[in-house]
PDB file of C-alpha atoms in Angstrom:
ATOM      1  CA  ASP M  12       0.000   0.000   0.000  1.00 61.00           C
ATOM      2  CA  HIS M  13       0.965   3.651  -0.136  1.00 68.00           C
ATOM      3  CA  ASP M  14       2.293   3.812   3.441  1.00 68.00           C
ATOM      4  CA  ALA M  15       4.471   0.732   2.947  1.00 65.00           C
ATOM      5  CA  SER M  16       5.883   2.190  -0.265  1.00 65.00           C
ATOM      6  CA  GLU M  17       6.754   5.372   1.618  1.00 66.00           C
ATOM      7  CA  LEU M  18       8.463   3.358   4.393  1.00 63.00           C
ATOM      8  CA  GLY M  19       5.674   4.427   6.750  1.00 63.00           C
ATOM      9  CA  TYR M  20       5.773   1.391   9.029  1.00 61.00           C
ATOM     10  CA  GLY M  21       8.483   1.357  11.676  1.00 58.00           C
ATOM     11  CA  PHE M  22       8.770  -2.429  11.670  1.00 55.00           C
ATOM     12  CA  PHE M  23       9.009  -2.814   7.909  1.00 54.00           C
ATOM     13  CA  PHE M  24      11.366  -1.408   5.324  1.00 59.00           C
ATOM     14  CA  GLY M  25       8.533  -1.060   2.831  1.00 59.00           C
ATOM     15  CA  PHE M  26       7.855  -2.426  -0.618  1.00 63.00           C
ATOM     16  CA  GLY M  27       8.837  -1.448  -4.116  1.00 62.00           C
ATOM     17  CA  ASN M  28       6.119  -0.689  -6.618  1.00 67.00           C
ATOM     18  CA  ALA M  29       6.175  -2.939  -9.642  1.00 70.00           C
ATOM     19  CA  ARG M  30       4.065  -3.898 -12.596  1.00 77.00           C
ATOM     20  CA  VAL M  31       5.257  -6.951 -14.469  1.00 78.00           C
ATOM     21  CA  GLU M  32       4.005  -8.892 -17.474  1.00 84.00           C
ATOM     22  CA  ARG M  33       5.396 -11.855 -19.363  1.00 85.00           C
ATOM     23  CA  SER M  34       4.286 -13.523 -22.586  1.00 90.00           C
ATOM     24  CA  VAL M  35       4.686 -17.294 -22.772  1.00 91.00           C
ATOM     25  CA  GLY M  36       4.440 -19.583 -25.780  1.00 94.00           C
ATOM     26  CA  SER M  37       4.578 -23.362 -25.485  1.00 95.00           C
ATOM     27  CA  GLY M  38       4.121 -26.629 -27.308  1.00 97.00           C
ATOM     28  CA  TYR M  39       4.001 -30.323 -26.385  1.00 96.00           C
ATOM     29  CA  ALA M  40       4.209 -33.528 -28.397  1.00 97.00           C
ATOM     30  CA  GLU M  41       4.034 -37.164 -27.319  1.00 97.00           C
ATOM     31  CA  LEU M  42       4.520 -40.403 -29.264  1.00 97.00           C
ATOM     32  CA  LEU M  43       4.034 -44.022 -28.190  1.00 96.00           C
ATOM     33  CA  TRP M  44       6.175 -46.603 -30.009  1.00 95.00           C
ATOM     34  CA  PRO M  45       4.907 -50.174 -29.436  1.00 90.00           C
ATOM     35  CA  PHE M  46       7.961 -52.012 -30.844  1.00 86.00           C
ATOM     36  CA  VAL M  47       6.885 -55.535 -29.990  1.00 92.00           C
ATOM     37  CA  ARG M  48       4.142 -56.943 -27.833  1.00 91.00           C
ATOM     38  CA  GLY M  49       5.205 -56.220 -24.243  1.00 91.00           C
ATOM     39  CA  VAL M  50       7.657 -53.379 -24.981  1.00 95.00           C
ATOM     40  CA  GLU M  51       6.562 -49.748 -25.379  1.00 95.00           C
ATOM     41  CA  LEU M  52       8.766 -46.706 -25.806  1.00 97.00           C
ATOM     42  CA  GLN M  53       7.147 -43.434 -24.788  1.00 96.00           C
ATOM     43  CA  THR M  54       8.718 -40.213 -26.061  1.00 97.00           C
ATOM     44  CA  ALA M  55       7.658 -36.655 -25.412  1.00 97.00           C
ATOM     45  CA  GLY M  56       8.923 -33.131 -25.671  1.00 96.00           C
ATOM     46  CA  ARG M  57       7.867 -29.803 -24.278  1.00 95.00           C
ATOM     47  CA  VAL M  58       9.150 -26.421 -25.439  1.00 94.00           C
ATOM     48  CA  GLU M  59       8.410 -23.077 -23.806  1.00 92.00           C
ATOM     49  CA  HIS M  60       9.478 -19.559 -24.611  1.00 91.00           C
ATOM     50  CA  HIS M  61       9.217 -17.105 -21.722  1.00 86.00           C
ATOM     51  CA  GLU M  62       9.647 -13.494 -22.727  1.00 84.00           C
ATOM     52  CA  ALA M  63      12.895 -12.051 -21.313  1.00 80.00           C
ATOM     53  CA  ILE M  64      14.018 -15.463 -19.992  1.00 82.00           C
ATOM     54  CA  GLU M  65      14.824 -17.943 -22.761  1.00 81.00           C
ATOM     55  CA  THR M  66      13.420 -20.807 -24.801  1.00 87.00           C
ATOM     56  CA  THR M  67      13.696 -24.118 -22.976  1.00 89.00           C
ATOM     57  CA  VAL M  68      13.207 -27.666 -24.247  1.00 91.00           C
ATOM     58  CA  SER M  69      12.303 -30.667 -22.096  1.00 94.00           C
ATOM     59  CA  PRO M  70      12.706 -34.049 -23.831  1.00 96.00           C
ATOM     60  CA  SER M  71      11.497 -37.256 -22.197  1.00 97.00           C
ATOM     61  CA  ALA M  72      11.826 -40.974 -22.956  1.00 98.00           C
ATOM     62  CA  GLY M  73      10.326 -43.892 -21.077  1.00 97.00           C
ATOM     63  CA  LEU M  74      10.223 -47.645 -21.489  1.00 97.00           C
ATOM     64  CA  VAL M  75       7.537 -50.041 -20.226  1.00 95.00           C
ATOM     65  CA  VAL M  76       8.137 -53.791 -20.324  1.00 94.00           C
ATOM     66  CA  THR M  77       5.481 -56.391 -19.586  1.00 93.00           C
ATOM     67  CA  PRO M  78       7.391 -59.699 -19.297  1.00 90.00           C
ATOM     68  CA  SER M  79       4.301 -61.901 -19.673  1.00 91.00           C
ATOM     69  CA  ASP M  80       3.472 -60.230 -23.001  1.00 90.00           C
ATOM     70  CA  LEU M  81       7.033 -60.837 -24.208  1.00 85.00           C
ATOM     71  CA  ALA M  82       7.186 -64.488 -23.174  1.00 83.00           C
ATOM     72  CA  GLY M  83       3.514 -65.268 -23.723  1.00 86.00           C
ATOM     73  CA  ARG M  84       0.888 -65.252 -20.993  1.00 83.00           C
ATOM     74  CA  SER M  85       0.463 -69.025 -21.046  1.00 85.00           C
ATOM     75  CA  GLU M  86       4.250 -69.478 -20.611  1.00 85.00           C
ATOM     76  CA  THR M  87       4.420 -67.098 -17.623  1.00 84.00           C
ATOM     77  CA  PRO M  88       3.670 -68.229 -14.050  1.00 84.00           C
ATOM     78  CA  ALA M  89       0.248 -66.936 -12.952  1.00 80.00           C
ATOM     79  CA  ALA M  90       1.737 -64.821 -10.147  1.00 78.00           C
ATOM     80  CA  LEU M  91       3.896 -62.866 -12.647  1.00 82.00           C
ATOM     81  CA  ARG M  92       1.367 -62.341 -15.434  1.00 85.00           C
ATOM     82  CA  ASP M  93       0.461 -58.862 -14.223  1.00 89.00           C
ATOM     83  CA  LEU M  94       3.983 -57.519 -13.707  1.00 93.00           C
ATOM     84  CA  ARG M  95       5.131 -54.331 -15.454  1.00 94.00           C
ATOM     85  CA  ILE M  96       8.584 -52.761 -15.260  1.00 96.00           C
ATOM     86  CA  ARG M  97       9.004 -49.123 -16.241  1.00 96.00           C
ATOM     87  CA  GLY M  98      11.636 -46.404 -16.394  1.00 98.00           C
ATOM     88  CA  GLN M  99      11.846 -42.843 -17.632  1.00 97.00           C
ATOM     89  CA  VAL M 100      14.449 -40.126 -18.170  1.00 98.00           C
ATOM     90  CA  THR M 101      13.387 -36.490 -18.469  1.00 96.00           C
ATOM     91  CA  ARG M 102      15.175 -33.189 -18.784  1.00 95.00           C
ATOM     92  CA  ALA M 103      12.856 -30.949 -16.747  1.00 92.00           C
ATOM     93  CA  PHE M 104      12.900 -27.205 -16.161  1.00 91.00           C
ATOM     94  CA  ARG M 105      11.191 -24.497 -14.149  1.00 89.00           C
ATOM     95  CA  THR M 106      11.254 -20.884 -15.283  1.00 88.00           C
ATOM     96  CA  PRO M 107      11.662 -18.230 -12.577  1.00 87.00           C
ATOM     97  CA  SER M 108       8.373 -16.740 -11.447  1.00 84.00           C
ATOM     98  CA  LEU M 109       7.544 -13.102 -12.107  1.00 81.00           C
ATOM     99  CA  TYR M 110       8.463 -12.377  -8.490  1.00 78.00           C
ATOM    100  CA  GLU M 111      11.846 -14.140  -8.770  1.00 83.00           C
ATOM    101  CA  ALA M 112      12.791 -12.388 -12.033  1.00 83.00           C
ATOM    102  CA  ASN M 113      11.463  -8.898 -11.220  1.00 80.00           C
ATOM    103  CA  PRO M 114      14.188  -6.473 -10.039  1.00 79.00           C
ATOM    104  CA  SER M 115      11.822  -4.898  -7.493  1.00 77.00           C
ATOM    105  CA  TYR M 116      11.752  -6.007  -3.872  1.00 75.00           C
ATOM    106  CA  SER M 117       9.401  -7.037  -1.120  1.00 73.00           C
ATOM    107  CA  THR M 118       9.780  -7.187   2.627  1.00 72.00           C
ATOM    108  CA  THR M 119       8.923 -10.068   4.898  1.00 72.00           C
ATOM    109  CA  ILE M 120       9.529 -10.734   8.559  1.00 74.00           C
ATOM    110  CA  GLY M 121      12.225 -13.264   9.463  1.00 76.00           C
ATOM    111  CA  ALA M 122      12.562 -14.958  12.854  1.00 78.00           C
ATOM    112  CA  PHE M 123      16.138 -15.135  14.147  1.00 80.00           C
ATOM    113  CA  ASP M 124      17.383 -17.046  17.176  1.00 78.00           C
ATOM    114  CA  GLU M 125      19.753 -14.848  19.164  1.00 80.00           C
ATOM    115  CA  ASN M 126      21.112 -16.836  22.119  1.00 84.00           C
ATOM    116  CA  GLY M 127      17.791 -18.595  22.669  1.00 84.00           C
ATOM    117  CA  ILE M 128      15.710 -15.439  22.218  1.00 85.00           C
ATOM    118  CA  ASP M 129      13.456 -15.119  19.173  1.00 83.00           C
ATOM    119  CA  LEU M 130      14.061 -11.851  17.385  1.00 81.00           C
ATOM    120  CA  TYR M 131      12.045 -10.648  14.424  1.00 80.00           C
ATOM    121  CA  ARG M 132      13.579  -8.484  11.753  1.00 76.00           C
ATOM    122  CA  ALA M 133      12.510  -7.185   8.412  1.00 74.00           C
ATOM    123  CA  VAL M 134      14.059  -9.063   5.490  1.00 75.00           C
ATOM    124  CA  ARG M 135      14.130  -7.462   2.061  1.00 76.00           C
ATOM    125  CA  GLN M 136      14.105  -9.823  -0.936  1.00 77.00           C
ATOM    126  CA  PHE M 137      15.010  -8.729  -4.458  1.00 80.00           C
ATOM    127  CA  GLY M 138      14.257 -10.456  -7.734  1.00 82.00           C
ATOM    128  CA  ASN M 139      16.941 -10.979 -10.373  1.00 85.00           C
ATOM    129  CA  PRO M 140      16.099 -10.175 -14.004  1.00 85.00           C
ATOM    130  CA  ASP M 141      19.158 -12.175 -15.158  1.00 87.00           C
ATOM    131  CA  LEU M 142      17.865 -15.491 -13.809  1.00 86.00           C
ATOM    132  CA  GLY M 143      17.592 -18.363 -16.254  1.00 86.00           C
ATOM    133  CA  PRO M 144      15.500 -21.498 -15.829  1.00 89.00           C
ATOM    134  CA  GLU M 145      16.167 -24.069 -13.129  1.00 91.00           C
ATOM    135  CA  LYS M 146      16.910 -27.434 -14.764  1.00 93.00           C
ATOM    136  CA  ALA M 147      16.917 -31.027 -13.598  1.00 95.00           C
ATOM    137  CA  LEU M 148      17.732 -34.429 -14.952  1.00 97.00           C
ATOM    138  CA  VAL M 149      14.978 -36.687 -13.637  1.00 97.00           C
ATOM    139  CA  VAL M 150      15.367 -40.471 -13.604  1.00 98.00           C
ATOM    140  CA  THR M 151      12.499 -42.674 -12.442  1.00 97.00           C
ATOM    141  CA  THR M 152      11.973 -46.393 -12.397  1.00 98.00           C
ATOM    142  CA  GLY M 153       9.358 -48.640 -10.917  1.00 97.00           C
ATOM    143  CA  ILE M 154       7.397 -51.835 -10.955  1.00 97.00           C
ATOM    144  CA  GLU M 155       3.698 -52.596 -10.905  1.00 95.00           C
ATOM    145  CA  TRP M 156       2.532 -56.026  -9.833  1.00 94.00           C
ATOM    146  CA  SER M 157      -0.852 -57.525  -9.193  1.00 90.00           C
ATOM    147  CA  PRO M 158      -0.346 -61.061  -7.824  1.00 87.00           C
ATOM    148  CA  ILE M 159      -4.127 -61.475  -7.460  1.00 84.00           C
ATOM    149  CA  GLU M 160      -6.992 -59.473  -8.911  1.00 83.00           C
ATOM    150  CA  GLU M 161      -7.858 -57.844  -5.574  1.00 89.00           C
ATOM    151  CA  LEU M 162      -4.339 -56.603  -4.850  1.00 91.00           C
ATOM    152  CA  ALA M 163      -2.092 -54.186  -6.747  1.00 93.00           C
ATOM    153  CA  LEU M 164       1.402 -53.273  -5.561  1.00 95.00           C
ATOM    154  CA  SER M 165       3.795 -50.706  -6.959  1.00 96.00           C
ATOM    155  CA  GLY M 166       7.220 -49.415  -6.087  1.00 97.00           C
ATOM    156  CA  ASP M 167       9.029 -46.384  -7.427  1.00 97.00           C
ATOM    157  CA  TYR M 168      12.479 -44.836  -7.308  1.00 98.00           C
ATOM    158  CA  TRP M 169      13.205 -41.342  -8.536  1.00 96.00           C
ATOM    159  CA  ASN M 170      16.207 -39.054  -8.557  1.00 97.00           C
ATOM    160  CA  TYR M 171      16.336 -35.333  -9.366  1.00 95.00           C
ATOM    161  CA  ASP M 172      19.718 -33.826 -10.209  1.00 96.00           C
ATOM    162  CA  TYR M 173      19.255 -30.030 -10.221  1.00 94.00           C
ATOM    163  CA  GLU M 174      21.287 -27.384 -12.054  1.00 92.00           C
ATOM    164  CA  ASP M 175      20.971 -23.621 -11.642  1.00 89.00           C
ATOM    165  CA  LYS M 176      18.508 -23.952  -8.744  1.00 88.00           C
ATOM    166  CA  VAL M 177      16.324 -20.873  -8.364  1.00 85.00           C
ATOM    167  CA  ALA M 178      15.854 -20.127  -4.670  1.00 79.00           C
ATOM    168  CA  ALA M 179      16.182 -17.087  -2.445  1.00 73.00           C
ATOM    169  CA  GLU M 180      18.970 -17.263   0.100  1.00 71.00           C
ATOM    170  CA  ASN M 181      17.634 -17.879   3.587  1.00 67.00           C
ATOM    171  CA  ALA M 182      18.092 -14.713   5.672  1.00 64.00           C
ATOM    172  CA  VAL M 183      18.527 -16.744   8.872  1.00 63.00           C
ATOM    173  CA  GLN M 184      21.445 -18.663   7.375  1.00 63.00           C
ATOM    174  CA  ILE M 185      23.064 -15.502   6.048  1.00 65.00           C
TER     175      ILE M 185
END
């Protein structure tokens, strides 16, 4: 509000006025490649252009194998007929928000521990117009198994390896 912009509150530093817009264009495509019965390759790609940030591409590839379809259902033990094994690799991204990329600032209150006493101080956070997208290599794998019709089990593993993480520094740690 006006008083905050004029530094009118003793406890706060105030806020910067800002008006921000961003145009975004995007596209997505997905293809399923059923090579042989029991093996499917899933491919996809996403592209986004964020005004004043950059154009980013996110390819993805996944494989699903159903062993009973490969070997033949009659040749597979009954307990393993409904087993599926899957994996996927994706190059993901997240574009900085308008707040994170705007050079203006905002003020929040941070709690600090000073020798066991909670102190509250104003913390001013600035955006950075030079930020690029946060990226990650995402690897997932898992199994799905239904040993009987009334029971379905699944297990998953995933790993995110981030690059250029977009995050404000924690004022308490500073």
